[in-house]
Structure formats: C-alpha cells, structure tokens
Coordinates of C-alpha atoms in Angstrom, one line a residue:
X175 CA 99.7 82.8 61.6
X176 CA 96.1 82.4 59.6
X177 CA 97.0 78.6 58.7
X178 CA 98.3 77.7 62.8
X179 CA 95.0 79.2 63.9
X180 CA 93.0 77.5 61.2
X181 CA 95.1 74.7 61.8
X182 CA 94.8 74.1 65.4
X183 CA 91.0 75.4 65.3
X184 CA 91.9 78.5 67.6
X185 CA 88.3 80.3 68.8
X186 CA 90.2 83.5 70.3
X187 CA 88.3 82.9 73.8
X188 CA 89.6 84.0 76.9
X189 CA 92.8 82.0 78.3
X190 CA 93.1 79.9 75.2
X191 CA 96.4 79.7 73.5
X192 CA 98.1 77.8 70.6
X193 CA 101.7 77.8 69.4
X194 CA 104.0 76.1 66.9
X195 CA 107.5 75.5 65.6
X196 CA 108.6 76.0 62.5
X197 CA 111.1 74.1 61.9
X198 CA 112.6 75.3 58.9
X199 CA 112.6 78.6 60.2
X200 CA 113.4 77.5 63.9
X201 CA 110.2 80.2 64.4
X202 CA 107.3 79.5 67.3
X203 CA 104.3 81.0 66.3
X204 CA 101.8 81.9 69.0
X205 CA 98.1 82.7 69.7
X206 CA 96.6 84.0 72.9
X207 CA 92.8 84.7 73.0
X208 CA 91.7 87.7 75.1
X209 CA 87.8 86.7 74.7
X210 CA 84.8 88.8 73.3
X211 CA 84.6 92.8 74.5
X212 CA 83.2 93.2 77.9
X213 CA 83.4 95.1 81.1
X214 CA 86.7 92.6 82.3
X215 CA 88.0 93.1 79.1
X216 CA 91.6 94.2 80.4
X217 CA 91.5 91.7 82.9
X218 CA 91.2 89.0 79.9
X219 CA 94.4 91.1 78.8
X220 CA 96.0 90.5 81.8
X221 CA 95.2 86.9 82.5
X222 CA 96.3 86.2 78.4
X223 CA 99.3 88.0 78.7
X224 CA 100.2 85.8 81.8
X225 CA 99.4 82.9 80.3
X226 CA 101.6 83.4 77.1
X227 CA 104.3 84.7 79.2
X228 CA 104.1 81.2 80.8
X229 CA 104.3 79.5 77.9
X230 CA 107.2 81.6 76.2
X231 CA 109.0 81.0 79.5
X232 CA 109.3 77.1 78.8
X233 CA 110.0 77.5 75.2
X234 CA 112.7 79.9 76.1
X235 CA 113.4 81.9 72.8
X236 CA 116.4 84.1 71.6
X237 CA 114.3 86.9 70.3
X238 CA 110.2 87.6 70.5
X239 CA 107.8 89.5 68.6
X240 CA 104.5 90.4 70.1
X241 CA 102.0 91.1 67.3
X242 CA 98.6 92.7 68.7
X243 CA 95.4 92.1 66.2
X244 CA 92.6 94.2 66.8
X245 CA 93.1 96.1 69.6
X246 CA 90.4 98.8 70.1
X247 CA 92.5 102.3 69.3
X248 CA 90.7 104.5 71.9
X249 CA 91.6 101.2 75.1
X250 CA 95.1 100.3 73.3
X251 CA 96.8 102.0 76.2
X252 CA 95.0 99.7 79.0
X253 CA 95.0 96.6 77.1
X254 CA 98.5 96.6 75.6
X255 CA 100.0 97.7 79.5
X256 CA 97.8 94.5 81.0
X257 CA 99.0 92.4 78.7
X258 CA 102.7 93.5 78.4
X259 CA 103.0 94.3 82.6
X260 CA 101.7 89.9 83.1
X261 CA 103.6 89.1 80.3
X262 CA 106.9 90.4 81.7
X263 CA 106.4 89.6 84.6
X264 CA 105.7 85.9 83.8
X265 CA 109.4 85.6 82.2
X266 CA 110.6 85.8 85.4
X267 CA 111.3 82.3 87.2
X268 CA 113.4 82.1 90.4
X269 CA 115.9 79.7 90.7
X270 CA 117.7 81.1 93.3
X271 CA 117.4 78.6 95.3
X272 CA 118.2 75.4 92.4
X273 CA 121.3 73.9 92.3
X274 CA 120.4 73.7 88.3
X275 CA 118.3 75.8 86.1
X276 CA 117.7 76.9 82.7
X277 CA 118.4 80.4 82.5
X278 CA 116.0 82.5 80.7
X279 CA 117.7 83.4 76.7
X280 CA 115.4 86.1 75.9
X281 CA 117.4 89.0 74.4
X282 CA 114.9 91.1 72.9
X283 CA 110.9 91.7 72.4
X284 CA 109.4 93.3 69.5
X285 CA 106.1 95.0 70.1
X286 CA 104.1 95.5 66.9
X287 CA 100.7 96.2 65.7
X288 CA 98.6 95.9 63.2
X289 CA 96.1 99.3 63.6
X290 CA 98.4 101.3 61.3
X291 CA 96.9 104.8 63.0
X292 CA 98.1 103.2 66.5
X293 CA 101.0 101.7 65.0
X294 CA 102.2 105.1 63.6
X295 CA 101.6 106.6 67.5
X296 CA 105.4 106.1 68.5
X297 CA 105.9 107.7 71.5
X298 CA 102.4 106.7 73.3
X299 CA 103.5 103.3 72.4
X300 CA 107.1 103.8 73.9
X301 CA 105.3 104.6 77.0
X302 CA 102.9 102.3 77.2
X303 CA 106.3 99.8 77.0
X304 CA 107.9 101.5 79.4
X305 CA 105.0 101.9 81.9
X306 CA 104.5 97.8 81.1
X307 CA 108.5 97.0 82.0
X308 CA 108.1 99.3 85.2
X309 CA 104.9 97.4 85.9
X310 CA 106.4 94.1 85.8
X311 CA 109.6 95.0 87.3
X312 CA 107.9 96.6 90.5
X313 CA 105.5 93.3 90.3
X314 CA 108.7 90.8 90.0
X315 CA 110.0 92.5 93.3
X316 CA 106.7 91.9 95.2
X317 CA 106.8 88.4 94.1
X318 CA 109.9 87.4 95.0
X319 CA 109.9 89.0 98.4
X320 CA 106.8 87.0 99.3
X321 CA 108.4 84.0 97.8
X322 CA 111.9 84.4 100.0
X323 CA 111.8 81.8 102.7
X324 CA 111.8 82.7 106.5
X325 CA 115.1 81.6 107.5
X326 CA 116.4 84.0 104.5
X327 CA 114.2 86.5 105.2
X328 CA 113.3 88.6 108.4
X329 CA 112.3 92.0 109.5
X330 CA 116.1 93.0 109.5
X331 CA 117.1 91.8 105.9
X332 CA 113.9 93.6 104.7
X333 CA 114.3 96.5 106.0
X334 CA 118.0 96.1 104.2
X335 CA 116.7 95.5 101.0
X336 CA 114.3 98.2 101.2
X337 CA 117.0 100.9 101.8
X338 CA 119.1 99.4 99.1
X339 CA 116.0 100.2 96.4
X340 CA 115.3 103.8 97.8
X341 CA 119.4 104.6 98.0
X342 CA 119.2 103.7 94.1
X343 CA 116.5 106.2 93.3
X344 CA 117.2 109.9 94.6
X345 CA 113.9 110.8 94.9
X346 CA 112.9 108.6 97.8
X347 CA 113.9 108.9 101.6
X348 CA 113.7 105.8 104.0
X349 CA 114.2 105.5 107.8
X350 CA 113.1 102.9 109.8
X351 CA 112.8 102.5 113.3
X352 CA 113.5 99.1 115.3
X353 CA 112.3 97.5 118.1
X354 CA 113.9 100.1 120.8
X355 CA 112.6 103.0 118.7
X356 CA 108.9 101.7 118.3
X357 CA 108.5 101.0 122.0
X358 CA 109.7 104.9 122.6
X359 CA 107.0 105.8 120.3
X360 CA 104.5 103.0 122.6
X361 CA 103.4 100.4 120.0
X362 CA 102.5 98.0 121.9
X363 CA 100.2 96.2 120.0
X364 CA 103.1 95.6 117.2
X365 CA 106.0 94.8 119.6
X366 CA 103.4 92.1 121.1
X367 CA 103.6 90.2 118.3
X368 CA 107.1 90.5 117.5
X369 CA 108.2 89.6 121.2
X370 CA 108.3 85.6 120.2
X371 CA 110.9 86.5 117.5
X372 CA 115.1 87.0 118.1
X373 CA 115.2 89.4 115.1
X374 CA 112.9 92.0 116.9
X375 CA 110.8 94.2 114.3
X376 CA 111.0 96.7 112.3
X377 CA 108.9 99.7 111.3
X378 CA 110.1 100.9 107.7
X379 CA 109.3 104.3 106.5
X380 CA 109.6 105.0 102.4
X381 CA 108.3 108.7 100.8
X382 CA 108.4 109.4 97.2
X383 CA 107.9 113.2 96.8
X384 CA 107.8 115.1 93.2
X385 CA 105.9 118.1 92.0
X386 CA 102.8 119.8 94.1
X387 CA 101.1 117.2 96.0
X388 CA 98.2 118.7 97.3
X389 CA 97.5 115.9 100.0
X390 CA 99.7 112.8 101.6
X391 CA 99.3 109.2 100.8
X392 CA 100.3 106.5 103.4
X393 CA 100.3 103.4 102.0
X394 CA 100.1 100.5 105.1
X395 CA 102.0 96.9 104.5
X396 CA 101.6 93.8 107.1
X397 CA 105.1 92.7 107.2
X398 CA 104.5 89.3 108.8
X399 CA 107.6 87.3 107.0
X400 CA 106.7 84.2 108.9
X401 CA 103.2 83.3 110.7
X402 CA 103.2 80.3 112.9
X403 CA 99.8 81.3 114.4
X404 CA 101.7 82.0 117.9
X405 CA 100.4 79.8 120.9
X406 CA 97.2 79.2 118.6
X407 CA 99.4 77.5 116.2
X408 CA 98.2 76.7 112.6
X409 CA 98.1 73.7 111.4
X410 CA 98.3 71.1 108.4
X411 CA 98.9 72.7 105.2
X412 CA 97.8 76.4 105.9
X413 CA 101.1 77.1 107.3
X414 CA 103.7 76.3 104.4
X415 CA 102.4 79.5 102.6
X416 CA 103.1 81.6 105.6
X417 CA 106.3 83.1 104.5
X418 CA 104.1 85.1 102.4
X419 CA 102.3 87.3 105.3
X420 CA 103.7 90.6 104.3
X421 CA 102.5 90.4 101.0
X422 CA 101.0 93.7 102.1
X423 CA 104.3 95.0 103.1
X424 CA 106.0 93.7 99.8
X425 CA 103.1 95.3 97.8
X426 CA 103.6 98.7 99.4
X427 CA 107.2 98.8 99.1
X428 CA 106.6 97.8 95.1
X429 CA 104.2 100.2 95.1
X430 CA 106.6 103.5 96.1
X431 CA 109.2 102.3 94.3
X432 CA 107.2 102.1 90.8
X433 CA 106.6 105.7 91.3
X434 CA 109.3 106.7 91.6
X435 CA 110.8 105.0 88.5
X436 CA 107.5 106.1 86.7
X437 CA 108.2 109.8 87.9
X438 CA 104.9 110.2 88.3
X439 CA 104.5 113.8 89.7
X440 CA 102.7 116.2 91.7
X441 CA 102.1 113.2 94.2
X442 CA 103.6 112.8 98.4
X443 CA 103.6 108.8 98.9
X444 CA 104.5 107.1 102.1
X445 CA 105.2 103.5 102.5
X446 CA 105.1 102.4 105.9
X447 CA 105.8 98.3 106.7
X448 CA 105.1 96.8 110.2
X449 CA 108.2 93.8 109.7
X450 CA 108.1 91.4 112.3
X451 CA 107.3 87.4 112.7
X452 CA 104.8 86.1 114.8
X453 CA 106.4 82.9 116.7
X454 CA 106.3 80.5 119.8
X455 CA 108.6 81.1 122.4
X456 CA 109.2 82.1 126.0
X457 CA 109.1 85.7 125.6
X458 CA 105.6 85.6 123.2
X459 CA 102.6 87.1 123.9
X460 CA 99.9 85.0 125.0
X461 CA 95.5 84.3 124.7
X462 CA 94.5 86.9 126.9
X463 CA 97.4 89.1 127.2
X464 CA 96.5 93.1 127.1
X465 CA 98.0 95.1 125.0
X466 CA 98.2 98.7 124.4
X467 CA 98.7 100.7 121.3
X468 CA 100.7 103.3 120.3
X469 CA 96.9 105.7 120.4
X470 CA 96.4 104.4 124.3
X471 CA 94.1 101.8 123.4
X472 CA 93.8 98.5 124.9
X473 CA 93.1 95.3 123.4
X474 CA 92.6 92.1 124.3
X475 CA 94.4 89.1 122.9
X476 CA 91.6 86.8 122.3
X477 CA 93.4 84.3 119.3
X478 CA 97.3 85.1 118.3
X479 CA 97.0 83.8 115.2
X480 CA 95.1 87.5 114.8
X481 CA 98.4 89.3 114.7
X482 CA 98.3 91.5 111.6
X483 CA 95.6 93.6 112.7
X484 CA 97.7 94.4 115.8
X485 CA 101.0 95.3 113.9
X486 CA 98.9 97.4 111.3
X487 CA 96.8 99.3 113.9
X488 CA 100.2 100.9 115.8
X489 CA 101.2 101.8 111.7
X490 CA 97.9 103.3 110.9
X491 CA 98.8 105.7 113.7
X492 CA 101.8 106.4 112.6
X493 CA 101.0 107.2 109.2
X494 CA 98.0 109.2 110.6
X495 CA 99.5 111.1 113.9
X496 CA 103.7 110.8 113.0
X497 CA 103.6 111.2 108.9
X498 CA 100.0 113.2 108.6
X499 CA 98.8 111.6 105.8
X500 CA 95.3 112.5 104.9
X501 CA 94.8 109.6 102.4
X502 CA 95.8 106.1 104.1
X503 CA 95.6 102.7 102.1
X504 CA 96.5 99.3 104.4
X505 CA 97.1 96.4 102.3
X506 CA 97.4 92.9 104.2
X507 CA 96.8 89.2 104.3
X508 CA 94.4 89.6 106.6
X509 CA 91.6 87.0 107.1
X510 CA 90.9 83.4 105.5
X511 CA 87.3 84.9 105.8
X512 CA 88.3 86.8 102.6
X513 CA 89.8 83.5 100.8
X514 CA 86.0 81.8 102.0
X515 CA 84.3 84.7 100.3
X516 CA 85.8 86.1 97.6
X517 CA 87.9 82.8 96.8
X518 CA 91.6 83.1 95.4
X519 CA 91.3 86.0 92.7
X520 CA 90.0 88.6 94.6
X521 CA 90.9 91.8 97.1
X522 CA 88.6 92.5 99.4
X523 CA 88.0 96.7 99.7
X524 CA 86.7 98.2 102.4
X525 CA 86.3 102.4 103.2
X526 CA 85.1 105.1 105.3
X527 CA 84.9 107.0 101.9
X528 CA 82.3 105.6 99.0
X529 CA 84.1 107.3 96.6
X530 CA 87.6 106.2 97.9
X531 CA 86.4 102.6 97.9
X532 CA 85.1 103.1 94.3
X533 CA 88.1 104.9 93.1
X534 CA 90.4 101.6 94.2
X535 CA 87.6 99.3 92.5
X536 CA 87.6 101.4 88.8
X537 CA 91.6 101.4 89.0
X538 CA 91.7 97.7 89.8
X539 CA 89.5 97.2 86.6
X540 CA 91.9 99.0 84.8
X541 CA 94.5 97.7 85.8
X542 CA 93.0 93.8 84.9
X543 CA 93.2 92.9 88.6
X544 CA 90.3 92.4 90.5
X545 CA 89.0 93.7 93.7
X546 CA 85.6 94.2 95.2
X547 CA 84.0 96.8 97.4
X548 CA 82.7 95.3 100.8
X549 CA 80.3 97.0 103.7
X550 CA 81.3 97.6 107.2
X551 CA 79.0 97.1 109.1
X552 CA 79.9 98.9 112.2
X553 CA 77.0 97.1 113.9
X554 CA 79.5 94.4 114.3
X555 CA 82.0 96.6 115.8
X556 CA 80.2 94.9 119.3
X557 CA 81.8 91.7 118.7
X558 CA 85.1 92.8 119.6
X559 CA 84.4 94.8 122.6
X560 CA 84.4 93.5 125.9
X561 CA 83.8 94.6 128.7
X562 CA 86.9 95.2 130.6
X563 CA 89.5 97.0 127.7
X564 CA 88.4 98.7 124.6
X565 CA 88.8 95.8 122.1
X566 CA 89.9 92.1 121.4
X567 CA 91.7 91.3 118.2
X568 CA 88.6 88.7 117.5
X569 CA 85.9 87.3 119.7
X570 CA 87.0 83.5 119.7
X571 CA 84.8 81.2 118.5
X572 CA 82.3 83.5 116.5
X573 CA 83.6 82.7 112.9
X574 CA 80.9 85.0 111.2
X575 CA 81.9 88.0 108.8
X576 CA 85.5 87.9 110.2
X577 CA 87.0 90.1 106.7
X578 CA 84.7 92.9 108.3
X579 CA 85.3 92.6 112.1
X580 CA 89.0 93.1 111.1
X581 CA 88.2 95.9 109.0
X582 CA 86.3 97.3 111.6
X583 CA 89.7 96.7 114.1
X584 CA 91.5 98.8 111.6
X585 CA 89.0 101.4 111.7
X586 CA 89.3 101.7 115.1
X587 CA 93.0 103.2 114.8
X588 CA 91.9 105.9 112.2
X589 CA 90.6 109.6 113.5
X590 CA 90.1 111.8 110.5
X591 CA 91.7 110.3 107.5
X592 CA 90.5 109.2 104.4
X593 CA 91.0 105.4 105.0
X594 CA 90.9 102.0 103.0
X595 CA 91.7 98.6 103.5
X596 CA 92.6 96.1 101.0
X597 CA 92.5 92.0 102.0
X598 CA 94.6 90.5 99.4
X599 CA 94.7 86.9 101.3
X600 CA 93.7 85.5 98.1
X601 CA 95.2 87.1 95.1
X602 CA 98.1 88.1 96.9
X603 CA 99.6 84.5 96.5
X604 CA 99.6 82.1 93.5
X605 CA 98.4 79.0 95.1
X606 CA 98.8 77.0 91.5
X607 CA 102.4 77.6 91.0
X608 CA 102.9 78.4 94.8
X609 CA 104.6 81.7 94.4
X610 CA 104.3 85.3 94.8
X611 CA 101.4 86.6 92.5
X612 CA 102.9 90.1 92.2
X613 CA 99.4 91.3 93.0
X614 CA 98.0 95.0 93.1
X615 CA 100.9 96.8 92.0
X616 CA 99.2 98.0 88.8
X617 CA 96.0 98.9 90.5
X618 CA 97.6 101.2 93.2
X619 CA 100.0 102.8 90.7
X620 CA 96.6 103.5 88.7
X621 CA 94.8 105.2 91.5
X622 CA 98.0 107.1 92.5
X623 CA 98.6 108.7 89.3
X624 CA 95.0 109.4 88.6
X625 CA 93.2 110.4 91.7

C-alpha cells in the first residue's frame, strides 16, 4: 500500500483516490483521502466513503477489506459510520429497469484498523458496522423510492410499500387514510392538489414506539411522486427530475424505519406522508382557486406549481391536532429558491426554536451531511396575504426570498409545537448521476437518538 501511494504520488486530500491491480495476486489496492482535520471532517468521511464505494462498484470485487489509517480514537465512531453508511450505500446500483446488467459480486467486507487500542474495542466497532449497514440500508430505500418513475410509482403503490416495511418490523403501526377519509377530516388544501390525478392521495401514518418517550416526534414528508407544475406547467429540463418530489416523504419513511431496526429506545416517532401528484386535467385545481385547509384557513391559489406547501400544511395539522406531537420536523422539496441559494449540497433549516434549528444543524455535521440554519423573517409573512382570504400559496411574480415565504406558509399551520422545516431541493437529489441521493437519513436518526 506504501509503494501504490508512493507510486501514484497520493497527497491524502479530500475526494482524491488511487487504486491498483495486482495481478499476480488478482488484488486491487485502494486509497481514499479524507483531507486535513477540520470542522467538516466527517463530512470529508462521508464524501470519501462515497467516492470509493463508487469506485469499488465498477471494479466489482469478490471480497473487500477496508483498512482505516489514522483515525482519531476519541471521533472513530463518527468517522468510521460516515464513511462505512456512503460507502454501502454507494454499492448499490439499480438496474431494475435494464434489460442487462452486471450484478454486484461482493460477498463479504472486512473492516480493519490499524489503532490497536481501537482495533481491540470489538463490540463498539460491531456497532459502529451495524449502525453503518442500517444507515445505508434505510439510505438505499430513500434513494430508490425517489428514483422509481411515475407511471410505476403513485400515492397507492407507496402507501403499499410502506405497509409492507412496517408489517416486517413489529414495533411500528401504519394506517393511512385516502382520498374519502382526508376530505372527512377537511383537507382541502391537499385534496386540491391531488384533484388532477386518477390515483387520488393518500395520507400515510407510521409510529415507531419503544421505551419512555417523554415527548412525540412527527416527522412531515411531501409525497409529490410526479410534479407537472399543474396549469403553471414547468418546462424544459426542470421537469424530468420531478419523479423525485417526495423526496421528503421517502426521507421520513427511511427515517422511521431506521429506528426501528436500530431499536433506538425511549423515543415516540411519527411519520406522516402527504402522497399525491400534482397534474393537468379536467378535474385540477386552478390560478386562483380558494382553498381551505383542514385548520379552516383559506388560501389562495396564486401559482400551482406551489403545491407542496398546500399538501404539507393539512399534514402539519394532523401531526399537530390528530397525532399531538409536540416536536414536528417537515422535510420537502420545497423551493428552487433553495437550489439558487444554497446550491445542490445543502438543506435549508428553518425553526420557531433556536435551539431546535441548531440541534438539526450539529447532527447534520455529524452525520457528514450538510445543512444550514436560515431566518424567518416573519416581516415577509405580508407577501402572502391578501386581502380577501387568509393566505396565497406565493404572491406571483415577486421571486424574492421565496425558501422563507414558504417556510413562513408552513408556519402558518403550526399552533404550539416545537416546529422545523428542512428544504432538501438540492441535496435531496444527485443531479451528477441523476438518482436518488439518499439524503438526511443519518442526520435525523442522529438528532432522534440524541436529543
């Protein structure tokens, strides 16, 4: 290993890597650089352990060894799960939907290192393995939900798919309630935007229960499995990627179920996903329809391509008024104003709670994913209220702060709670390899299990 990185003139920085076969041995030796220490040290973990698990991917070996060289012994735990969690989950290629593939040969993965006093710590490294596979294994299940096409899959067949994964663990409960049982309940805002669609919607309910929880956790997902924009149709390339609208609802589904397999206890954890599409048709809802929501507000349709907000808002009330969470977390692909400002990488976080909103930020460090606390401004709360119903979904026209004027929508459906909204139009979505990223799993699980 000393003579390939001598050889091939390997610095260690971040995102570099070297590998080579040797032949006589039918061996490839590999290198990944995680970079100098710094505060986005774990995130350089991540990022490296995605990249090799690229690489290894293509090269598609029987057996693998993963060899860690000076890992700090008092941050192995963070680093080592970063690493591992990308690395797993970057073995994983779909070729569901190839006539011909190469399927992947890997039978086994060796995890050693070279810190003999960490090395010798057996069962914290068995967990930080199996905490990794979990990791990656929730993360895999976000990805490929995003990545299912929209004639495959619809509100129905996810709402299928997430009953099949809480049937298979017995400590989570689902229900979910469809188009006929969210109009009983008034959601107006969400069954506007699903009116456009023949497979209705869906509102599904998850709760992972162990221990003494001493509060509940809702955890929001926008569930949009196919975004045309509605009557303000997108166009050019923006709209290929819109299969992956419920990136939000994949994430909190992920989320739930990693707990559960985790067992992480003494936690109450509701995932609640507003499934629908948002298309053109006879029946669709239309610029200036208005709308009511399931907390008697009105709202004015101003742009339909501003349909998340209006399918989260009637779920923020359920968690909040139906479920009685006193912690809720909305995760969506909200705005492009979020790609514009925090590019491709990023979740935006916004919170009626500083410490809530620094909380998500510390365990998205962790973690290695990224996320960044945001201001709401309430001053621009204004924007979206006319004067003849309590609020429009946008002002049209005004294209100024538009990640916060949603925010502030959101906030608009929230009485008491402690509340948060994540944006993940940008890292939710790997527009390189145009697939599911598998974002935010790690960072939620984090916060969960240590807040």
């Amino acid at each position: 290993m000393s003579k390939l990185m001598k050889l091939q003139k390997f610095s260690g920085k971040a995102e570099s890597y070297v590998s080579s076969l040797l032949l006589d041995e039918n061996v490839v030796l590999a290198a990944a650089g995680v970079g100098e220490e710094s505060d986005s040290v774990n995130e350089q973990y991540y990022v490296a352990g995605q990249q090799a698990g690229t690489k290894v991917r293509s090269e598609n070996p029987d057996v693998l060894v993963i060899v860690y060289h000076d890992v700090d012994a008092s941050n192995v735990v963070y680093r080592v799960t970063a690493f591992l969690h990308r690395f797993l989950f970057s073995l994983s290629d779909d070729m569901k939907f190839k006539s011909r593939g190469e399927a992947l040969r890997l039978k086994a993965i060796s995890v050693v290192m070279s810190d003999s006093q960490v090395r010798e710590d057996r069962v914290m490294l068995s967990a930080v393995c199996n905490t990794a596979r979990t990791l990656a294994s929730a993360s895999v299940l976000n990805a490929v939900l995003v990545d299912l096409p929209p004639n495959v899959l619809n509100c129905q067949l996810f709402a299928r798919i997430a009953e099949h994964e809480a049937k298979s663990r017995p400590s989570v409960s689902f229900e979910v309630f469809d188009e006929h049982a969210c109009a009983d309940r008034k959601m107006g805002a969400f069954l506007a935007v699903a009116q456009g669609s023949r497979y209705g919607a869906r509102l599904v309910h998850l709760t992972y229960r162990s221990g003494s929880p001493k509060r509940k956790v809702a955890l929001v997902g926008k569930g949009i499995t196919m975004d045309t924009g509605g009557y303000n149709l997108k166009t050019g390339d923006g709209i290929l990627w819109m299969k992956g609208d419920m990136g939000g609802a994949a994430l909190v589904l992920s989320t739930v179920l990693a707990l559960a397999d985790l067992e992480i206890q003494d936690v109450e954890v509701h995932a609640v996903a507003a499934v629908c599409e948002n298309m053109i048709d006879k029946d669709a809802y239309r610029p200036g329809d208005i709308v009511t929501a399931s907390n008697g507000k009105t709202i004015e349709i101003q742009n339909t391509d501003a349909e998340g907000r209006l399918a989260l808002c009637d779920a923020l009330v359920f968690a909040e008024q139906t479920i009685g969470a006193d912690v809720i977390l909305d995760a969506a692909t909200l705005t492009g104003a979020c790609l514009v400002g925090l590019g491709l990488e990023i979740a935006a976080v916004y919170s009626n709670c500083d410490q809530f909103r620094e909380q998500l930020c510390k365990s998205a460090t962790v973690a290695g994913e990224a996320a960044w606390g945001m201001p709401l401004r309430k001053r621009y709360l204004k924007t979206l209220q006319p004067p003849y119903c309590d609020l429009s979904n946008v002002k049209q026209g005004f294209r100024y702060g538009g990640s916060i004027t949603a925010a502030l929508f959101l906030q608009e459906f929230i009485q008491s709670a402690r509340w948060a909204h994540l944006d993940i139009a940008g890292p939710a979505w790997n527009f390189e390899k145009h697939r599911g990223a598998g974002y935010g799993v790690a960072m939620l699980v984090d916060w969960l299990a240590n807040n």
